[in-house]
CSV table of C-alpha atoms and ligand atoms in Angstrom, one decimal:
chain,number,residue,atom,x,y,z
G,54,MET,CA,0.0,0.0,0.0
G,55,ASN,CA,1.0,3.6,-0.6
G,56,LYS,CA,1.2,5.3,2.8
G,57,ILE,CA,-0.2,8.5,1.5
G,58,THR,CA,-3.1,7.4,-0.8
G,59,GLY,CA,-3.9,4.2,1.0
G,60,GLN,CA,-4.2,2.6,-2.4
G,61,LYS,CA,-2.4,-0.3,-4.0
G,62,LYS,CA,1.0,0.7,-5.3
G,63,THR,CA,1.4,1.0,-9.0
G,64,ILE,CA,3.8,-1.1,-11.0
G,65,LEU,CA,4.7,-0.7,-14.7
G,66,SER,CA,6.9,-2.7,-17.0
G,67,GLY,CA,7.3,-3.3,-20.7
G,68,MET,CA,9.2,-5.3,-23.3
G,69,GLN,CA,10.3,-4.5,-26.8
G,70,PRO,CA,8.5,-6.3,-29.7
G,71,THR,CA,11.7,-7.1,-31.5
G,72,ASN,CA,11.4,-10.9,-31.5
G,73,ASN,CA,9.3,-13.7,-30.1
G,74,LEU,CA,9.7,-13.9,-26.3
G,75,THR,CA,12.0,-16.5,-24.8
G,76,ILE,CA,11.8,-18.8,-21.8
G,77,GLY,CA,14.4,-16.5,-20.2
G,78,GLN,CA,11.9,-13.6,-20.4
G,79,TYR,CA,9.1,-15.8,-19.2
G,80,PHE,CA,11.0,-17.0,-16.1
G,81,GLY,CA,12.8,-13.8,-15.5
G,82,ALA,CA,10.0,-11.3,-16.0
G,83,LEU,CA,6.6,-12.3,-17.3
G,84,LYS,CA,6.0,-15.0,-14.6
G,85,ASN,CA,6.8,-12.3,-11.9
G,86,TRP,CA,4.4,-9.8,-13.5
G,87,VAL,CA,1.6,-12.4,-13.5
G,88,GLU,CA,2.1,-13.0,-9.8
G,89,LEU,CA,2.4,-9.3,-9.0
G,90,GLN,CA,-0.7,-8.2,-10.9
G,91,HIS,CA,-3.1,-9.1,-8.1
G,92,ASP,CA,-1.3,-7.2,-5.4
G,93,TYR,CA,-0.5,-4.1,-7.4
G,94,ASP,CA,-2.2,-1.6,-9.6
G,95,SER,CA,-0.4,-2.9,-12.7
G,96,LEU,CA,0.3,-1.6,-16.2
G,97,PHE,CA,2.1,-3.6,-18.8
G,98,CYS,CA,3.0,-2.3,-22.2
G,99,VAL,CA,4.6,-3.3,-25.4
G,100,VAL,CA,7.2,-0.7,-26.1
G,101,ASP,CA,7.1,-0.4,-29.9
G,102,GLN,CA,8.5,3.2,-29.8
G,103,HIS,CA,11.6,1.8,-28.1
G,104,ALA,CA,11.9,-0.8,-30.8
G,105,ILE,CA,12.4,1.8,-33.5
G,106,THR,CA,15.6,3.1,-31.9
G,107,VAL,CA,17.2,0.5,-34.2
G,108,ARG,CA,15.9,-0.2,-37.7
G,109,GLN,CA,12.8,-2.3,-37.9
G,110,GLU,CA,10.9,-3.7,-40.8
G,111,PRO,CA,7.4,-2.1,-40.5
G,112,ALA,CA,5.4,-5.2,-41.2
G,113,ASN,CA,7.5,-7.2,-38.7
G,114,LEU,CA,7.1,-4.5,-36.0
G,115,ARG,CA,3.4,-4.4,-36.5
G,116,ARG,CA,3.0,-8.2,-36.3
G,117,ARG,CA,5.4,-8.6,-33.4
G,118,SER,CA,3.7,-5.9,-31.3
G,119,LEU,CA,0.5,-8.0,-31.5
G,120,ASP,CA,2.5,-11.2,-30.9
G,121,VAL,CA,4.0,-9.8,-27.7
G,122,ALA,CA,0.7,-8.5,-26.4
G,123,ALA,CA,-0.9,-11.9,-27.0
G,124,MET,CA,2.0,-13.6,-25.3
G,125,TYR,CA,1.6,-11.4,-22.2
G,126,MET,CA,-1.9,-12.7,-22.0
G,127,ALA,CA,-1.0,-16.3,-22.8
G,128,ALA,CA,1.5,-16.1,-19.9
G,129,GLY,CA,-1.2,-15.0,-17.5
G,130,ILE,CA,-1.5,-11.3,-17.6
G,131,ASP,CA,-5.2,-10.8,-17.2
G,132,PRO,CA,-6.4,-7.7,-19.1
G,133,THR,CA,-9.3,-7.3,-16.7
G,134,VAL,CA,-6.9,-7.1,-13.8
G,135,SER,CA,-3.9,-5.3,-15.4
G,136,THR,CA,-3.9,-2.5,-17.9
G,137,LEU,CA,-2.4,-4.0,-21.0
G,138,PHE,CA,-1.5,-1.7,-24.0
G,139,ILE,CA,0.8,-0.7,-26.7
G,140,GLN,CA,3.1,2.3,-26.0
G,141,SER,CA,2.4,4.2,-29.2
G,142,HIS,CA,-1.4,4.1,-28.5
G,143,VAL,CA,-0.7,6.4,-25.6
G,144,PRO,CA,1.0,9.5,-27.1
G,145,GLU,CA,1.5,11.1,-23.7
G,146,HIS,CA,4.6,8.9,-23.2
G,147,ALA,CA,6.3,10.7,-26.1
G,148,GLN,CA,5.0,14.1,-25.1
G,149,LEU,CA,6.4,13.7,-21.6
G,150,ALA,CA,9.6,12.3,-23.0
G,151,TRP,CA,10.2,15.6,-24.7
G,152,ILE,CA,9.9,17.6,-21.5
G,153,LEU,CA,12.2,15.1,-19.8
G,154,ASN,CA,14.7,15.4,-22.6
G,155,CYS,CA,14.9,19.1,-21.8
G,156,LEU,CA,15.6,18.3,-18.2
G,157,ALA,CA,18.2,15.6,-18.7
G,158,SER,CA,21.8,16.6,-19.2
G,159,PHE,CA,23.8,15.3,-22.2
G,160,GLY,CA,26.5,14.2,-19.8
G,161,GLU,CA,24.3,12.1,-17.6
G,162,VAL,CA,22.7,10.4,-20.5
G,163,SER,CA,26.1,9.8,-22.1
G,164,ARG,CA,27.0,7.6,-19.1
G,165,MET,CA,24.3,5.0,-19.9
G,166,THR,CA,26.2,1.7,-20.4
G,167,GLN,CA,23.4,0.2,-22.5
G,168,PHE,CA,23.8,3.0,-25.0
G,169,LYS,CA,27.5,2.4,-25.2
G,170,ASP,CA,26.9,-1.4,-25.8
G,171,LYS,CA,24.1,-0.9,-28.3
G,172,SER,CA,25.8,1.8,-30.2
G,173,ALA,CA,28.8,-0.4,-30.6
G,174,GLN,CA,26.4,-3.2,-31.9
G,175,HIS,CA,24.7,-0.9,-34.4
G,176,ALA,CA,27.7,1.2,-35.2
G,177,ASP,CA,26.5,1.9,-38.8
G,178,ASN,CA,23.3,3.5,-37.6
G,179,VAL,CA,23.6,5.1,-34.1
G,180,THR,CA,20.4,7.2,-33.9
G,181,VAL,CA,19.6,10.0,-31.6
G,182,GLY,CA,16.6,7.9,-30.6
G,183,LEU,CA,19.0,5.2,-29.3
G,184,PHE,CA,20.7,7.8,-27.2
G,185,THR,CA,17.5,9.2,-25.7
G,186,TYR,CA,15.9,5.8,-25.2
G,187,PRO,CA,16.2,5.9,-21.4
G,188,ILE,CA,14.4,9.2,-21.4
G,189,LEU,CA,11.4,7.6,-23.1
G,190,MET,CA,11.6,4.8,-20.6
G,191,ALA,CA,11.5,7.4,-17.8
G,192,ALA,CA,8.4,8.9,-19.4
G,193,ASP,CA,6.7,5.5,-19.5
G,194,ILE,CA,7.2,5.1,-15.8
G,195,LEU,CA,6.6,8.7,-14.6
G,196,VAL,CA,3.5,9.4,-16.6
G,197,TYR,CA,1.7,6.8,-14.4
G,198,ASN,CA,3.5,7.7,-11.2
G,199,ALA,CA,4.6,4.1,-10.9
G,200,ASP,CA,6.0,3.2,-7.5
G,201,LEU,CA,7.8,0.1,-8.6
G,202,VAL,CA,9.3,-1.1,-11.8
G,203,PRO,CA,10.0,-4.8,-12.3
G,204,VAL,CA,13.0,-5.0,-14.5
G,205,GLY,CA,16.2,-7.0,-14.9
G,206,GLU,CA,19.5,-5.9,-13.4
G,207,ASP,CA,20.6,-4.4,-16.8
G,208,GLN,CA,18.0,-1.7,-16.4
G,209,ARG,CA,19.1,-0.5,-13.0
G,210,GLN,CA,21.0,2.4,-14.4
G,211,HIS,CA,18.0,3.6,-16.5
G,212,LEU,CA,15.9,3.4,-13.3
G,213,GLU,CA,18.4,5.6,-11.5
G,214,LEU,CA,18.2,8.1,-14.3
G,215,THR,CA,14.4,8.0,-14.1
G,216,ARG,CA,14.6,8.7,-10.3
G,217,ASN,CA,16.9,11.6,-10.9
G,218,LEU,CA,14.7,13.2,-13.5
G,219,ALA,CA,11.6,12.8,-11.3
G,220,GLU,CA,13.4,14.4,-8.4
G,221,ARG,CA,14.7,17.2,-10.6
G,222,PHE,CA,11.3,18.0,-12.0
G,223,ASN,CA,9.8,17.9,-8.5
G,224,PHE,CA,12.5,20.3,-7.2
G,225,HIS,CA,12.5,22.8,-10.1
G,226,TYR,CA,8.7,23.0,-10.3
G,227,SER,CA,6.8,21.4,-7.5
G,228,PRO,CA,6.2,17.9,-6.2
G,229,THR,CA,4.6,16.1,-9.2
G,230,PHE,CA,6.1,12.7,-9.8
G,231,THR,CA,6.4,9.6,-7.6
G,232,VAL,CA,10.1,8.7,-7.4
G,233,PRO,CA,10.0,5.0,-8.5
G,234,GLU,CA,12.0,2.1,-7.1
G,235,PRO,CA,13.4,-0.7,-9.2
G,236,PHE,CA,11.9,-4.1,-8.4
G,237,ILE,CA,14.6,-6.6,-9.3
G,238,PRO,CA,14.0,-10.2,-8.4
G,239,LYS,CA,16.7,-11.3,-5.9
G,240,VAL,CA,17.6,-14.8,-7.0
G,241,GLY,CA,17.4,-14.1,-10.6
G,242,SER,CA,15.9,-17.0,-12.5
G,243,LYS,CA,18.5,-16.1,-15.1
G,244,ILE,CA,18.5,-18.5,-18.0
G,245,MET,CA,21.7,-18.8,-20.0
G,246,SER,CA,22.3,-19.5,-23.7
G,247,LEU,CA,22.0,-23.2,-24.5
G,248,GLN,CA,25.1,-23.0,-26.8
G,249,GLU,CA,27.3,-20.5,-24.8
G,250,PRO,CA,26.1,-21.0,-21.2
G,251,GLU,CA,28.4,-18.1,-20.0
G,252,LYS,CA,26.1,-15.7,-21.8
G,253,LYS,CA,22.5,-14.8,-21.0
G,254,MET,CA,19.8,-16.4,-23.2
G,255,SER,CA,18.9,-13.7,-25.8
G,256,LYS,CA,16.0,-13.4,-28.2
G,257,SER,CA,18.3,-11.9,-30.7
G,258,ASP,CA,21.0,-14.5,-30.6
G,259,ALA,CA,22.1,-15.3,-34.2
G,260,ASN,CA,22.3,-19.0,-33.3
G,261,GLU,CA,18.7,-20.2,-33.0
G,262,LYS,CA,19.8,-23.3,-31.0
G,263,SER,CA,20.8,-21.0,-28.1
G,264,THR,CA,17.3,-19.9,-27.4
G,265,VAL,CA,14.0,-21.5,-26.6
G,266,PHE,CA,11.1,-19.3,-27.7
G,267,LEU,CA,7.7,-19.6,-26.1
G,268,THR,CA,6.4,-20.2,-29.6
G,269,ASP,CA,8.6,-23.2,-30.2
G,270,THR,CA,7.0,-26.5,-30.9
G,271,ASP,CA,7.4,-29.5,-28.6
G,272,ALA,CA,9.8,-31.1,-31.1
G,273,GLU,CA,11.9,-27.9,-31.3
G,274,ILE,CA,12.1,-27.6,-27.6
G,275,ARG,CA,13.2,-31.2,-27.1
G,276,ASN,CA,15.8,-30.8,-29.9
G,277,LYS,CA,17.3,-27.7,-28.5
G,278,ILE,CA,17.6,-29.2,-25.0
G,279,LYS,CA,19.1,-32.4,-26.5
G,280,ARG,CA,21.7,-30.3,-28.3
G,281,ALA,CA,22.5,-28.0,-25.5
G,282,VAL,CA,26.2,-27.6,-24.7
G,283,THR,CA,27.2,-29.3,-21.5
G,284,ASP,CA,30.8,-30.3,-20.7
G,285,SER,CA,33.0,-33.2,-20.5
G,286,GLY,CA,31.8,-34.4,-17.1
G,287,THR,CA,29.3,-37.2,-16.7
G,288,ASP,CA,27.4,-36.6,-13.5
G,289,ILE,CA,24.6,-34.1,-12.8
G,290,VAL,CA,25.9,-31.7,-10.2
G,291,PHE,CA,25.3,-28.0,-9.9
G,292,ASP,CA,28.4,-25.9,-10.4
G,293,ALA,CA,27.5,-22.7,-12.2
G,294,ALA,CA,31.2,-21.5,-12.5
G,295,LYS,CA,32.8,-24.7,-13.6
G,296,ARG,CA,29.9,-26.4,-15.4
G,297,PRO,CA,27.6,-23.7,-16.6
G,298,GLY,CA,25.8,-25.8,-19.2
G,299,VAL,CA,24.6,-28.4,-16.8
G,300,ALA,CA,23.8,-25.8,-14.2
G,301,ASN,CA,21.6,-24.0,-16.7
G,302,LEU,CA,19.7,-27.1,-17.6
G,303,MET,CA,19.3,-27.8,-13.8
G,304,THR,CA,17.9,-24.4,-13.3
G,305,ILE,CA,15.4,-24.9,-16.1
G,306,HIS,CA,14.4,-28.2,-14.7
G,307,HIS,CA,14.1,-26.7,-11.2
G,308,ILE,CA,11.8,-24.0,-12.4
G,309,CYS,CA,9.6,-26.4,-14.5
G,310,THR,CA,9.2,-29.1,-11.9
G,311,GLY,CA,9.7,-27.3,-8.6
G,312,ARG,CA,12.3,-29.9,-7.5
G,313,SER,CA,15.2,-28.3,-5.7
G,314,LEU,CA,18.7,-28.4,-7.1
G,315,ALA,CA,19.7,-30.9,-4.4
G,316,GLU,CA,16.7,-33.1,-5.3
G,317,ILE,CA,17.6,-33.0,-8.9
G,318,GLU,CA,21.2,-34.1,-8.2
G,319,SER,CA,19.9,-37.1,-6.3
G,320,ASP,CA,17.2,-37.8,-8.8
G,321,PHE,CA,19.8,-38.3,-11.5
G,322,THR,CA,22.6,-40.0,-9.5
G,323,GLY,CA,24.0,-42.7,-11.7
G,324,LEU,CA,22.2,-41.5,-14.8
G,325,GLY,CA,24.0,-39.7,-17.7
G,326,TYR,CA,23.4,-36.5,-19.6
G,327,GLY,CA,21.2,-38.3,-22.1
G,328,ASP,CA,18.6,-39.2,-19.5
G,329,PHE,CA,18.9,-35.9,-17.8
G,330,LYS,CA,18.4,-33.9,-21.0
G,331,GLU,CA,15.4,-36.0,-21.9
G,332,ALA,CA,13.8,-35.2,-18.5
G,333,VAL,CA,14.6,-31.5,-18.9
G,334,GLY,CA,13.2,-31.4,-22.4
G,335,GLU,CA,9.9,-33.0,-21.2
G,336,SER,CA,9.5,-30.7,-18.2
G,337,LEU,CA,10.1,-27.7,-20.4
G,338,VAL,CA,7.6,-29.0,-23.0
G,339,ALA,CA,5.0,-29.5,-20.3
G,340,LEU,CA,5.5,-25.9,-19.1
G,341,VAL,CA,5.7,-24.2,-22.5
G,342,ARG,CA,3.0,-26.1,-24.3
G,343,PRO,CA,-0.1,-24.6,-22.5
G,344,VAL,CA,1.4,-21.1,-22.9
G,345,ARG,CA,1.9,-21.7,-26.6
G,346,GLU,CA,-1.6,-23.1,-27.0
G,347,ARG,CA,-3.2,-20.2,-25.3
G,348,TYR,CA,-1.0,-17.9,-27.4
G,349,ASP,CA,-2.1,-19.5,-30.6
G,350,ALA,CA,-5.8,-19.1,-29.7
G,351,LEU,CA,-5.4,-15.5,-28.6
G,352,ARG,CA,-3.3,-14.6,-31.6
G,353,ALA,CA,-5.8,-16.2,-34.0
G,354,ASP,CA,-8.5,-13.8,-32.8
G,355,GLU,CA,-7.0,-10.5,-33.9
G,356,ASP,CA,-10.3,-8.6,-33.5
G,357,GLY,CA,-10.5,-9.7,-29.9
G,358,LEU,CA,-6.9,-8.8,-29.3
G,359,MET,CA,-7.4,-5.4,-30.8
G,360,ASN,CA,-10.4,-4.8,-28.6
G,361,THR,CA,-8.5,-5.7,-25.5
G,362,LEU,CA,-5.7,-3.3,-26.6
G,363,ARG,CA,-8.2,-0.6,-27.2
G,364,VAL,CA,-9.6,-0.9,-23.7
G,365,GLY,CA,-6.1,-1.0,-22.3
G,366,ALA,CA,-5.1,2.1,-24.2
G,367,GLU,CA,-8.1,4.0,-23.0
G,368,HIS,CA,-7.4,3.2,-19.4
G,369,ALA,CA,-3.8,4.1,-19.8
G,370,ARG,CA,-4.6,7.4,-21.6
G,371,GLU,CA,-7.0,8.6,-19.0
G,372,ARG,CA,-4.2,8.4,-16.4
G,373,ALA,CA,-1.4,9.6,-18.6
G,374,ARG,CA,-3.5,12.6,-19.7
G,375,ASN,CA,-4.0,13.6,-16.1
G,376,THR,CA,-0.3,13.6,-15.4
G,377,LEU,CA,0.5,15.4,-18.6
G,378,ARG,CA,-2.0,18.2,-18.0
G,379,LYS,CA,-0.3,19.0,-14.7
G,380,VAL,CA,3.2,18.8,-16.2
G,381,TYR,CA,2.3,21.1,-19.1
G,382,LYS,CA,0.9,23.6,-16.7
G,383,LYS,CA,3.8,23.6,-14.4
G,384,THR,CA,6.2,23.8,-17.3
G,385,GLY,CA,4.6,27.0,-18.5
G,386,PHE,CA,2.8,25.9,-21.6
G,387,VAL,CA,-0.3,28.0,-22.4
G,388,GLU,CA,-3.5,26.1,-21.8
G,389,LEU,CA,-6.1,26.3,-24.6
C,531,LIG,N1,14.3,-0.8,-21.5
C,531,LIG,C1,13.5,-2.0,-21.1
C,531,LIG,C2,14.2,-3.2,-21.4
C,531,LIG,O1,14.9,-3.3,-22.4
C,531,LIG,C3,12.1,-1.9,-21.7
C,531,LIG,C4,11.3,-0.8,-21.2
C,531,LIG,C5,10.9,0.3,-21.9
C,531,LIG,C6,10.8,-0.7,-19.9
C,531,LIG,N2,10.2,1.1,-21.1
C,531,LIG,C7,10.1,0.5,-19.9
C,531,LIG,C8,10.9,-1.5,-18.7
C,531,LIG,C9,9.4,1.0,-18.7
C,531,LIG,C10,10.2,-1.1,-17.6
C,531,LIG,C11,9.5,0.2,-17.6
C,531,LIG,O2,14.1,-4.2,-20.7
């Protein structure tokens, strides 16, 4: 509860529609959102405006935005409980972002490590949008006065910038924005690449065998697990530093079955990698299949999906408009 308003605290989060979602995003983020939505006033968006900070094929972007919205629901985001919407449907994010752009200093934004990484990856096309990406993210959060922002560790610096901008606005004008807290899961259910288990599993990995997507078929999942890189050992013991491949599969099995790592070790004593991988494959198939089936049904009904997104955008806009009205006034813009 918020001590001042006595109401549920607000959470907001979002993902970019740049590819299908992976089991890493499901275990690391979506599953948490689904659990949080009942205890918080929750908003979840598909951040299509963030996606265009690097070049996108328009038809892909359009399709993927709907894919991701449907996947949120398939994973358990209930649009009658949470506000589910697409970022570009709520123009107030971009409007607030401009004002925040004029409050942020070039120097502080230049320190963002994600920009440094991404601009190295896209060296041929480093857009101003990529630079100012974290300001739009700050606007996503501040326009709803979110108290908590469930994100991965890699977004901590962006959250810190968001907090600084909120405080700066509140100080220069008058108290307006809630200063948000990051909400980072403690024991990260961090899933690693199946091919290079020292690296995080990524939806944009060039090697498809590294990543299990929530849209993968049963056969694809079994296959990817079967081919996952392990190491030259033979027994099933958890050692993330020395045997990251086996450790990653154990983590996946642990999440899918609820068996502890110690129980998994004893379950597989005397058995080899073949048996173990088969079990992991089956447990993952059992977890992903119902999500994929719900997704297929939701995605097939595009009218229904659009209606859900329309309702979500209306809810979101009502709130965002309210904040923006105050912000415009305090900034000194003439009211019509
Ligand atoms: N930058 C986030 C990521 O890559 C995505 C994002 C955009 C986001 N806006 C947000 C996350 C607002 C939380 C809140 O993961």
